[in-house]
Short mmCIF file of C-alpha atoms and ligand atoms in Angstrom, two decimals:
data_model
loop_
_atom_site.label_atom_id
_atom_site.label_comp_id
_atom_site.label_asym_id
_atom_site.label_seq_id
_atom_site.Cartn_x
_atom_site.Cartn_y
_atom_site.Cartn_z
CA UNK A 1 148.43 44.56 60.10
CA UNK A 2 147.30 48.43 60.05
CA UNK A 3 149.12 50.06 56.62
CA UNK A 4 149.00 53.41 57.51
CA UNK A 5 150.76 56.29 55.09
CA UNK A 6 152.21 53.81 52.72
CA UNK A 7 152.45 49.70 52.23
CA UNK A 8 155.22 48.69 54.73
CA UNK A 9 158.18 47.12 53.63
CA UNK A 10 159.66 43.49 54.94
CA UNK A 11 162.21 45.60 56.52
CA UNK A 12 159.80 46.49 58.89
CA UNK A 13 160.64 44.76 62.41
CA UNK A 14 157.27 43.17 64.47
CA UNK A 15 157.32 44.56 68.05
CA UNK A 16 156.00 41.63 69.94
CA UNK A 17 155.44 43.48 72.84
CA UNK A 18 153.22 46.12 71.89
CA UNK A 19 149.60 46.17 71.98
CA UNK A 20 147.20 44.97 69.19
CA UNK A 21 145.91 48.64 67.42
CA UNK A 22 141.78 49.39 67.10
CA UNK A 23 140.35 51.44 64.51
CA UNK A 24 136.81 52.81 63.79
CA UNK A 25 136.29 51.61 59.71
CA UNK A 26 133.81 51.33 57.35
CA UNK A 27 133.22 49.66 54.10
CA UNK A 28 131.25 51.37 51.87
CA UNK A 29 129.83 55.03 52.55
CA UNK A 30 126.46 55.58 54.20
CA UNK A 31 124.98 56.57 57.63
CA UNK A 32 128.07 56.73 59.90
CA UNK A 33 125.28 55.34 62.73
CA UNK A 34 125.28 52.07 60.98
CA UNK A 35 128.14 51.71 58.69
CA UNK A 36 130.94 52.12 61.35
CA UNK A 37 132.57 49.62 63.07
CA UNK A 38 135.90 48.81 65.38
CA UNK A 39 138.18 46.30 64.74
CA UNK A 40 141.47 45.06 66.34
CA UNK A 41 144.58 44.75 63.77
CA UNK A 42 148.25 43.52 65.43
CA UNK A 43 150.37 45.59 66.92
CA UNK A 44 152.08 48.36 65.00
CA UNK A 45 155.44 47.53 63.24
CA UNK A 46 158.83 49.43 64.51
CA UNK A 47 159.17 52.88 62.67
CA UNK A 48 162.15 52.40 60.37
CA UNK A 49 163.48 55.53 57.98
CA UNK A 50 161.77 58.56 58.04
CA UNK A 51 159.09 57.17 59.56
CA UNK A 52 157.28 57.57 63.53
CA UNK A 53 155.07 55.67 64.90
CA UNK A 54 152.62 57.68 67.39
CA UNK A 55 149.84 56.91 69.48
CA UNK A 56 146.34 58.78 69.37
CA UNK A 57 145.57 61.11 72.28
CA UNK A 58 142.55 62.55 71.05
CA UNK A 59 140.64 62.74 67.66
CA UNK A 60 137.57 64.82 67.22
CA UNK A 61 134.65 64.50 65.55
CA UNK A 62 133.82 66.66 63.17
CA UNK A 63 130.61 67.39 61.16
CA UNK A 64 132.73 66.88 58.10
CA UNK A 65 133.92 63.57 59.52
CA UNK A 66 130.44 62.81 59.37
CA UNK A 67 129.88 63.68 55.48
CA UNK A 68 132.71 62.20 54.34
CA UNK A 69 131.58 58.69 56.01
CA UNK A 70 128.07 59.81 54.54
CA UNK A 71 130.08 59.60 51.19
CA UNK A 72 128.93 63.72 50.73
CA UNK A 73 132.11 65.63 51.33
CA UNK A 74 134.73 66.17 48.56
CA UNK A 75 137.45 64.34 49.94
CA UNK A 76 137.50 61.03 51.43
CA UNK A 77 139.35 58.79 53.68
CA UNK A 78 141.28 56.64 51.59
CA UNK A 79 141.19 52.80 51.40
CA UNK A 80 143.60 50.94 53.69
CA UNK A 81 144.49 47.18 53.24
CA UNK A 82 144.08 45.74 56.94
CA UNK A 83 144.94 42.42 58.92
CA UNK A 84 141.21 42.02 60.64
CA UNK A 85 141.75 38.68 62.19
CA UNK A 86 143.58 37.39 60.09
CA UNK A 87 141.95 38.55 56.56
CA UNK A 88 142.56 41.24 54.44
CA UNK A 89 140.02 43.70 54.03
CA UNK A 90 139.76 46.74 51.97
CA UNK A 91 138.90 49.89 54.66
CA UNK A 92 138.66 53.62 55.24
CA UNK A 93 139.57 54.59 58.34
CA UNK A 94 137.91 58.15 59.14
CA UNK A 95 139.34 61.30 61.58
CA UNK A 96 140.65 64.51 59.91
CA UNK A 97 142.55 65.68 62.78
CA UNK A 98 143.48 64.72 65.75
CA UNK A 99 146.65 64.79 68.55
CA UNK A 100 149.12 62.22 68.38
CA UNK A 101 151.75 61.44 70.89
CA UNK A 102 155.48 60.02 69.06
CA UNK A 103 156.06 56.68 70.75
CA UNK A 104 158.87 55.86 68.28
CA UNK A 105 161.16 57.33 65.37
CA UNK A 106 162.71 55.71 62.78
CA UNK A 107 166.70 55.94 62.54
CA UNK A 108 166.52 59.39 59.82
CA UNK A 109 163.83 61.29 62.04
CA UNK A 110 165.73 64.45 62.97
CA UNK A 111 163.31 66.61 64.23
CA UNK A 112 160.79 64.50 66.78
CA UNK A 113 161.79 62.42 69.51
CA UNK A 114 159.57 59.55 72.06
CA UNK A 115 156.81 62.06 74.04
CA UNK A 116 156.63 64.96 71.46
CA UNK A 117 152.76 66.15 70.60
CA UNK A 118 152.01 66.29 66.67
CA UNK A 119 149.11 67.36 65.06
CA UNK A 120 148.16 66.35 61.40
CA UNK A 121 149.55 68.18 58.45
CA UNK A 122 147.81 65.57 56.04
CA UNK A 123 143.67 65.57 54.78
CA UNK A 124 142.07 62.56 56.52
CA UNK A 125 145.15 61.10 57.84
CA UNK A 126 142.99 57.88 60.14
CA UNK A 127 142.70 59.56 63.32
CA UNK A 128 140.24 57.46 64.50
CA UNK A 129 142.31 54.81 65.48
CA UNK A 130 144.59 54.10 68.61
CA UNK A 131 147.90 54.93 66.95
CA UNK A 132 149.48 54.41 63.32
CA UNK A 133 152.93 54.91 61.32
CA UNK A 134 153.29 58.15 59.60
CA UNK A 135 156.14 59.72 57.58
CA UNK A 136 157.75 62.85 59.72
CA UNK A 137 157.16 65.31 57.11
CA UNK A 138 153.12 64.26 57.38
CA UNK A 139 152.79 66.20 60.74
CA UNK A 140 153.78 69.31 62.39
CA UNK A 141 155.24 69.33 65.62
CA UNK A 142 153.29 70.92 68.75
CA UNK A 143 155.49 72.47 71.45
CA UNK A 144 154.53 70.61 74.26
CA UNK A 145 156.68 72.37 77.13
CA UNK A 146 154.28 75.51 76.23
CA UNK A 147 151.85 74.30 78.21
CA UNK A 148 149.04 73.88 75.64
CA UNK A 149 146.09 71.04 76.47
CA UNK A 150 145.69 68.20 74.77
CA UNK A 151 141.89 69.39 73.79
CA UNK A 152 143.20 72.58 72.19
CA UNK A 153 146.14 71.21 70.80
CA UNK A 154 143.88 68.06 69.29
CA UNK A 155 141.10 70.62 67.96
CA UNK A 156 143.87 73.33 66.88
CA UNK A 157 144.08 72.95 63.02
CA UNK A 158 140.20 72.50 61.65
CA UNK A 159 138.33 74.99 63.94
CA UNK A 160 140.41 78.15 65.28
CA UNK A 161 142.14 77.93 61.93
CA UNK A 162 138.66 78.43 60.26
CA UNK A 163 137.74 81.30 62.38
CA UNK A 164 141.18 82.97 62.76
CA UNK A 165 141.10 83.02 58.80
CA UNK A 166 137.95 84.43 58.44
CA UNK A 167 138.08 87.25 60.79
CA UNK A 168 141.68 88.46 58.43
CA UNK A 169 140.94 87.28 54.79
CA UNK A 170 137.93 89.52 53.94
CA UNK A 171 137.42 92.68 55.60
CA UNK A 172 140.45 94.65 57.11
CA UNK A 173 138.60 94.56 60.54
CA UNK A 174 139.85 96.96 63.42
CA UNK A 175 139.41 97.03 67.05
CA UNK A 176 135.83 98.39 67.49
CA UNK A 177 134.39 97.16 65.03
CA UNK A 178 131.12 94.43 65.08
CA UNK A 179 130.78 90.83 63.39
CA UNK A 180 127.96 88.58 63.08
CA UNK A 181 127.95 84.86 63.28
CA UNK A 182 125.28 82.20 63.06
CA UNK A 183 126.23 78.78 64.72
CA UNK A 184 127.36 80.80 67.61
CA UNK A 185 127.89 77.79 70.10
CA UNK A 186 129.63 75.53 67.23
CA UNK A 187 133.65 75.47 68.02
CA UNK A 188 134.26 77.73 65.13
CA UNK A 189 131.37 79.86 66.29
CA UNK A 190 133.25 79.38 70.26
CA UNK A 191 136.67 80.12 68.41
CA UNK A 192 135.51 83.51 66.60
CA UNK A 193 134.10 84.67 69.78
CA UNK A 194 137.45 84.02 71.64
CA UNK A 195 139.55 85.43 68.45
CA UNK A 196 137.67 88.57 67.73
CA UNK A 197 137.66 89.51 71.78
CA UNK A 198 141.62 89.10 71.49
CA UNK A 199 141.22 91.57 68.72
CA UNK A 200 138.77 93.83 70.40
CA UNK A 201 135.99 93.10 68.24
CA UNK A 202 131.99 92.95 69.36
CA UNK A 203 130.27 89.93 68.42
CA UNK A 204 126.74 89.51 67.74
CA UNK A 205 126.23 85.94 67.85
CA UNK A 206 122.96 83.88 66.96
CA UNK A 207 121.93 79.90 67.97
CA UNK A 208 118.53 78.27 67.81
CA UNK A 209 116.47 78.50 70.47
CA UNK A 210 116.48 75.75 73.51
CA UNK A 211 115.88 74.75 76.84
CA UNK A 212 119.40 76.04 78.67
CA UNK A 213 119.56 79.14 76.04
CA UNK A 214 120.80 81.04 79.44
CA UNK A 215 123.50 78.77 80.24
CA UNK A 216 124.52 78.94 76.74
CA UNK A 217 124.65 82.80 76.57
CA UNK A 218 126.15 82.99 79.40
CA UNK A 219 128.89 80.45 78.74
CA UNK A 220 129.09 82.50 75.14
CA UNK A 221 129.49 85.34 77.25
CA UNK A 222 132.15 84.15 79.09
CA UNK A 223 134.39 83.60 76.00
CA UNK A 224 133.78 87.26 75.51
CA UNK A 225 130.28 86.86 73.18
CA UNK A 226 128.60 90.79 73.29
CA UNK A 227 125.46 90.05 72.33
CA UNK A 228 124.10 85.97 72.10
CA UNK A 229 120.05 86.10 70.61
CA UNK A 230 118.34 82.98 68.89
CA UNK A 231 117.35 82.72 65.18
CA UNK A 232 114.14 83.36 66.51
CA UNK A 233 114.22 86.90 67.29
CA UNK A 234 115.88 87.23 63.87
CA UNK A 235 111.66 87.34 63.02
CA UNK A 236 111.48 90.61 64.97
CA UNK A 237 111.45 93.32 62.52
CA UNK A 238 112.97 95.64 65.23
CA UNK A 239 116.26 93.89 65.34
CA UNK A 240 117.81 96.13 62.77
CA UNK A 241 116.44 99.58 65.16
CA UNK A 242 118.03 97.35 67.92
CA UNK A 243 121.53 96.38 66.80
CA UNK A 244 122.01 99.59 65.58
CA UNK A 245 121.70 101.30 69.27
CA UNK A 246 124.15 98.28 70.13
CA UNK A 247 126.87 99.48 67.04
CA UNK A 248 126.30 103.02 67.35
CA UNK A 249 125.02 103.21 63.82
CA UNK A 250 128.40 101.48 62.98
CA UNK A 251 128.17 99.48 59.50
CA UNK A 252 128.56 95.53 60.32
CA UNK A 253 130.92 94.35 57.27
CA UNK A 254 131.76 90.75 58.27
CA UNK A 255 128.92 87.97 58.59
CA UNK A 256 129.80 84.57 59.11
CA UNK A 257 127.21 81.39 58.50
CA UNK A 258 127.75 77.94 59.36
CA UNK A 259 123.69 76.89 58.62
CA UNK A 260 122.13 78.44 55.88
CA UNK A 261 118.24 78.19 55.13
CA UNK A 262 115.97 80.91 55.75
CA UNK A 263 117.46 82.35 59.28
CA UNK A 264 120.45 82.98 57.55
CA UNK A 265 118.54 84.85 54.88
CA UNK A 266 116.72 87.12 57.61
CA UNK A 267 120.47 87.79 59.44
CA UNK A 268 121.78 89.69 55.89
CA UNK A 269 118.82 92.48 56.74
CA UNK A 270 122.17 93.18 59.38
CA UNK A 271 124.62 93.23 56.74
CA UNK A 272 125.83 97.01 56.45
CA UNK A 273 126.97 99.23 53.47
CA UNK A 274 130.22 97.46 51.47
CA UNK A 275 129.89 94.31 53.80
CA UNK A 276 131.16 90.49 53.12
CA UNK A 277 128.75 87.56 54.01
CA UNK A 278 131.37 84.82 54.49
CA UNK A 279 130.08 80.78 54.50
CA UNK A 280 131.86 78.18 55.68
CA UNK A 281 129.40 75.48 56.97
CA UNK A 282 125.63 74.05 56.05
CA UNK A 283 124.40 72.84 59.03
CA UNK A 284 120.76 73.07 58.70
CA UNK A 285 120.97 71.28 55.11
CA UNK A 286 118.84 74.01 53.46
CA UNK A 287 119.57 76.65 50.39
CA UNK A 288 120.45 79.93 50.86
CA UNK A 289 118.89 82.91 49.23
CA UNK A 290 119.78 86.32 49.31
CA UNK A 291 117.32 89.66 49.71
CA UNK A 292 118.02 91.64 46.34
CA UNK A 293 118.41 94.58 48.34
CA UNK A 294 121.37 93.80 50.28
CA UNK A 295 123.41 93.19 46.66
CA UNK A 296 121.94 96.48 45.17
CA UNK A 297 121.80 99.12 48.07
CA UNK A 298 124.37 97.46 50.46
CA UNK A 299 126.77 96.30 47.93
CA UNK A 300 127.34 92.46 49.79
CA UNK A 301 129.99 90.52 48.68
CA UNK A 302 129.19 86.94 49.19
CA UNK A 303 131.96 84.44 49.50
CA UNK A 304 132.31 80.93 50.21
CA UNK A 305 135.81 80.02 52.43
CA UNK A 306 137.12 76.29 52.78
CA UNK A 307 140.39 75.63 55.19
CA UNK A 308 141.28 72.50 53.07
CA UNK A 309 141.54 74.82 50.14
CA UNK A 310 143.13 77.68 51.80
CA UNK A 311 145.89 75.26 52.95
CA UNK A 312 146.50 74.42 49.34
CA UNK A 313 146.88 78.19 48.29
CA UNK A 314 149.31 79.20 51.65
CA UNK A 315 153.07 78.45 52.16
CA UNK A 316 153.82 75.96 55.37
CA UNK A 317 155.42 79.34 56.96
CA UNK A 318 151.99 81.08 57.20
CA UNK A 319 150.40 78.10 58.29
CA UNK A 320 153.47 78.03 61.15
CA UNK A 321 152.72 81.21 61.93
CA UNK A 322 149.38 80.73 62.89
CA UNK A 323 150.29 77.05 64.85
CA UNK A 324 152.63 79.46 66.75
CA UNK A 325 149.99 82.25 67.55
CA UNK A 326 147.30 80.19 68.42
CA UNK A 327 149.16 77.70 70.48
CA UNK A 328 150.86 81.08 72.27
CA UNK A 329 146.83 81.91 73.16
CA UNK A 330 145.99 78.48 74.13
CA UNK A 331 149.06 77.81 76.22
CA UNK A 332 148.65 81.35 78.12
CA UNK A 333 144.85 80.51 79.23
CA UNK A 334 143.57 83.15 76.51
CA UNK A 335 142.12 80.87 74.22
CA UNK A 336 139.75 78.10 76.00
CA UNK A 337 139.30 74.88 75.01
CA UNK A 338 135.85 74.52 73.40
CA UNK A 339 133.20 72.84 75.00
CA UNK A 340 133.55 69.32 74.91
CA UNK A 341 133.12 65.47 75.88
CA UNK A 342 135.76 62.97 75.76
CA UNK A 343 134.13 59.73 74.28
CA UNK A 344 136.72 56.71 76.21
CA UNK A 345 137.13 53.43 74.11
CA UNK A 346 138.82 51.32 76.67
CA UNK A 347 141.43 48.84 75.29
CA UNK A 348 139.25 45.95 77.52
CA UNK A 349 135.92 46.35 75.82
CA UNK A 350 135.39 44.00 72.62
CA UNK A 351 135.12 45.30 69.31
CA UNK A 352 131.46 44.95 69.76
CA UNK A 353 131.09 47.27 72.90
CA UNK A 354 133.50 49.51 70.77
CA UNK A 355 131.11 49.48 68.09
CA UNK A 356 128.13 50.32 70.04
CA UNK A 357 129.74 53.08 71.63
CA UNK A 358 131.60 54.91 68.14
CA UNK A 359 127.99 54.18 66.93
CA UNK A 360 125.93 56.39 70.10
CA UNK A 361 128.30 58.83 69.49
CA UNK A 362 127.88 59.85 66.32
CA UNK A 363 124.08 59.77 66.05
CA UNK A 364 124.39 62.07 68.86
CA UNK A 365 126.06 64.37 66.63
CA UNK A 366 123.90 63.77 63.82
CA UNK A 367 121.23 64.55 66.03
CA UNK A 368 122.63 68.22 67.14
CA UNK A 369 125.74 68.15 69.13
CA UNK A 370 124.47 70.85 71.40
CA UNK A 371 127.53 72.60 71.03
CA UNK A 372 129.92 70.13 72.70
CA UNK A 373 132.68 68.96 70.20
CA UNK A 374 133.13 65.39 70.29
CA UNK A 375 136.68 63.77 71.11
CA UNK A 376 137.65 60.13 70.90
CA UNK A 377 140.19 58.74 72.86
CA UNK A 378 140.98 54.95 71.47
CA UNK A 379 143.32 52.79 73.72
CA UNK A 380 145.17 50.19 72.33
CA UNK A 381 143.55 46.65 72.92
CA UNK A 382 144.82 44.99 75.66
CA UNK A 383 144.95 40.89 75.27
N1 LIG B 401 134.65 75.56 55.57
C1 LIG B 401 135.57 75.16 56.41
O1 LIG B 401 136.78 75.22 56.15
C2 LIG B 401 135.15 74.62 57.73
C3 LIG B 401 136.06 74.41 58.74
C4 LIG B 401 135.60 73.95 60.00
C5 LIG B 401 134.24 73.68 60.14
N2 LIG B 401 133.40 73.87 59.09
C6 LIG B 401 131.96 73.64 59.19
O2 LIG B 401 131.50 74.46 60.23
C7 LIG B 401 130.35 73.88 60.79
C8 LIG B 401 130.53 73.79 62.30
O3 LIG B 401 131.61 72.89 62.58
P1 LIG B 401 132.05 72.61 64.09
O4 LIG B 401 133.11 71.61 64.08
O5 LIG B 401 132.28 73.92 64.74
O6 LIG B 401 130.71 71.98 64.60
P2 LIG B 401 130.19 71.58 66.06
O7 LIG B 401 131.05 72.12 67.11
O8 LIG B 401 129.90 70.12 66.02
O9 LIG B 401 128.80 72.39 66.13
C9 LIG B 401 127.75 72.12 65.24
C10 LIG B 401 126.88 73.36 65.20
O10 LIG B 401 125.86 73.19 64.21
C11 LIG B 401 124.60 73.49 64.79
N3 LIG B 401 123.57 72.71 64.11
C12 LIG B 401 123.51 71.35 64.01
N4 LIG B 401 122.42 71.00 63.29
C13 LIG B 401 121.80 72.15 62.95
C14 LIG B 401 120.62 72.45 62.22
N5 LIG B 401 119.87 71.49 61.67
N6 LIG B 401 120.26 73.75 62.09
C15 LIG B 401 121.00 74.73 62.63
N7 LIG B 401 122.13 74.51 63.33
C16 LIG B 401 122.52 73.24 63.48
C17 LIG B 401 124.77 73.13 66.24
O11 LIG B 401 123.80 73.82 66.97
P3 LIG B 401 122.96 73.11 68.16
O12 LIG B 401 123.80 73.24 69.39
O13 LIG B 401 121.72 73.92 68.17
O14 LIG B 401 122.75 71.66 67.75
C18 LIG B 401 126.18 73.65 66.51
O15 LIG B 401 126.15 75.05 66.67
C19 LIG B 401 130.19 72.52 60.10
O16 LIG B 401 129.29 72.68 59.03
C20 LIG B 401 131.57 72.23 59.57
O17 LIG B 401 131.57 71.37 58.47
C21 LIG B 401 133.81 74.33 57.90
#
C-alpha cells in the first residue's frame, strides 16, 4: 500500500478496480543515477474525510530534487512505509512539485471536485509517483477553465515564483531599468527574462558557451532576453565600456546568480553604484568571492534568497496573489512554458524498464540539462 500524507486508517475502503500506483524511491541517499528505483504498490485506497486522492500529470525535476536524493539539500523527502510486493519497506519518495489531477474527494472536501488541477502547497510532497492521497488543505487549487498548460501550471510554484520574487524583494526596480542574470537558459533564468519584459525591464543575460549558443540566444531572445553573451566574454575587459553604451550609463542594481565560481566573480565588475547581488542557486559547485572594490566604491549588498524560506515568512494570501498573477500570464500566452522534455513512464513497462529510464534521466541532468527542464509523467501500472 502507498501511505501518502499520513498512515491510513481501516476505515479506508480498497478500490478493486483501480490501477496498482508506481513510484520512483530510494533507500538511503546517494547518486540519484544509482540509488533510484520504481516500484509498483496496490492501488490507492478511496479518499475518505478531508482527504483527495489525485493522479500525477506532471512532476519536474529539479536540481534540488537532485540534492536532496544526493542527501545535500536541507530538507528531505520523508520516509514512507510501502507495500512493495508484498513487504514493507521503509522509502522516500522524491518530487517537490508537481501537477496533480483530483480523481476523488473524500465526503468533507468542500472546495475540489473529480477533474480539478492542484499544485503542491507542501515541501517534498512525493511527486514522483503516479498519484497519492493528500489532505485538501495540502494543495492549492489551479483554475483550470483559465486555460493555463499543464507544463506551466506543473512548473508554476518553484521557478517563476523564484524569479517573480527576486525581481520585487530587493531593489524597487522600474520600467527602464537593466538586470543581470547568470544561468540565463535555466527556467528561473527563462522565467526572469519573461517577468522583467512584462515589467519593461532590459535583461543582460549570461550562459556558458556551446555548440547551438545561436539557437539559444535567439530562443532567449524570443522570451524577450536584450542582450544573451557567454561567461566567456565576461574575460573581455571591455565589457564594462560595452554594457554601458547598452544602459546609457544607467547604474545596473539587481544581479542574479544561479552558479557561482569565478564567472560569477568577473559579472560583479557590472554591478553599479548602491546595487544588490542576489543568489539563489550553485550550479557550478564552486565558492564565490567578491572584488573588494565593488563593497567599498559600489556599496553591493549581497544577499542570499531561498523560496522554501520565503514561503515560511509570507501569508497564504500573498502567495495567492502571485498563483493568480502568474497563472493570469500563463493562461493569456504571456508567460511561455519553459523549455522542456516530457520523460513518459508507461504503465506497461516493468519496474525494471522504469528504472532504467528514471535512471537516464537524471544523469542527464546531472550532466547539464542544457536548459530543458525535465518533466515526468508516471502512469499507473496496468496488470
Ligand atoms: N533558491 C531558491 O529558492 C531556488 C528556487 C528555484 C531554483 N533554484 C536553483 O536555481 C538553479 C536553477 O534551477 P532550475 O530549475 O532553473 O534549473 P534548470 O532549468 O535545470 O537549469 C540548470 C541550469 O544550470 C546550468 N548549469 C548546470 N551545470 C552547470 C555548471 N557546472 N556550471 C554552470 N552552469 C551550470 C545549466 O546550464 P547548461 O544549459 O549550460 O547546462 C542551466 O542553465 C538551481 O541551482 C536550483 O537549485 C533555487
Amino acid at each position: 500500500m502507498l501511505r501518502l500524507s499520513k498512515p491510513q486508517t481501516s476505515t479506508w475502503k480498497r478500490t478493486l478496480t483501480t490501477m496498482a500506483t508506481r513510484a520512483i524511491v530510494y533507500e538511503s541517499d546517494g547518486n540519484p543515477a544509482s540509488v533510484l528505483s520504481a516500484v509498483t504498490c496496490p492501488p490507492l485506497p478511496n479518499p475518505t474525510g478531508s482527504s483527495i486522492a489525485l493522479k500525477h500529470v506532471l512532476s519536474p525535476v529539479h536540481p534540488s530534487d537532485i540534492n536532496a536524493i544526493e542527501g545535500v539539500y536541507p530538507y528531505q523527502p520523508r520516509p514512507r512505509q510501502l507495500d512493495v510486493g508484498g513487504r514493507e519497506r521503509t522509502l522516500r519518495i522524491p518530487g517537490n512539485e508537481g501537477l496533480g489531477e483530483v480523481t476523488d474527494v473524500g465526503e468533507a472536501v468542500k472546495g475540489l471536485k473529480k477533474g480539478d488541477w492542484v499544485v503542491f502547497g507542501k515541501k517534498q510532497s512525493g511527486t514522483w509517483s503516479s498519484g497519492q492521497i493528500l489532505e485538501e488543505k495540502d494543495v492549492i487549487k489551479v483554475d483550470r477553465e483559465s486555460g493555463i498548460s499543464a507544463v506551466n501550471a506543473a512548473t508554476l510554484v518553484v521557478n517563476p515564483f523564484t524569479a517573480y520574487n527576486m525581481l520585487s524583494d530587493f531593489v524597487d526596480l522600474q520600467p527602464g531599468d537593466w538586470v543581470v542574470q547568470n544561468g540565463a537558459n535555466s527556467a528561473v533564468g527563462q522565467a526572469v527574462i519573461t517577468l522583467a519584459r512584462l515589467r519593461g525591464l532590459h535583461t543582460i543575460n549570461f550562459i556558458r558557451k556551446r555548440e547551438d549558443l545561436s539557437d539559444v540566444q535567439t530562443y532567449l531572445k524570443s522570451l524577450g532576453a536584450t542582450h544573451v553573451m557567454t561567461y566567456d566574454d565576461l574575460e573581455d575587459k571591455t565589457i564594462t565600456e560595452q554594457v554601458k553604451e547598452w544602459t546609457g550609463g544607467k547604474d545596473i542594481r539587481l544581479l542574479l546568480n544561479c552558479v557561482g565560481g569565478k564567472a560569477t566573480t568577473r559579472m560583479l565588475r557590472l554591478a553599479g553604484k548602491n546595487a544588490h547581488f542576489v543568489t539563489y542557486g550553485a550550479m557550478a559547485k564552486e565558492a564565490l568571492s567578491f572584488p573588494p572594490s565593488v563593497f567599498i566604491f559600489n556599496n553591493l549588498t549581497a544577499h542570499g534568497f531561498w523560496q522554501t524560506e520565503w514561503f515560511k515568512q509570507k501569508s497564504q494570501q500573498e502567495s495567492a496573489r502571485i498563483i493568480g498573477e502568474l497563472v493570469k500570464y500563463m493562461a493569456t500566452g504571456k508567460f511561455k512554458e519553459p523549455n522542456h522534455e516530457i520523460v513518459n513512464i508507461n504503465g506497461k513497462i516493468s519496474d525494471q524498464e522504469a528504472t532504467t529510464i528514471i535512471r537516464d534521466a537524471i544523469s542527464k541532468v546531472a550532466h547539464g540539462s542544457g536548459g530543458k527542464k525535465l518533466l515526468l509523467q508516471m502512469d499507473p501500472v496496468q496488470p
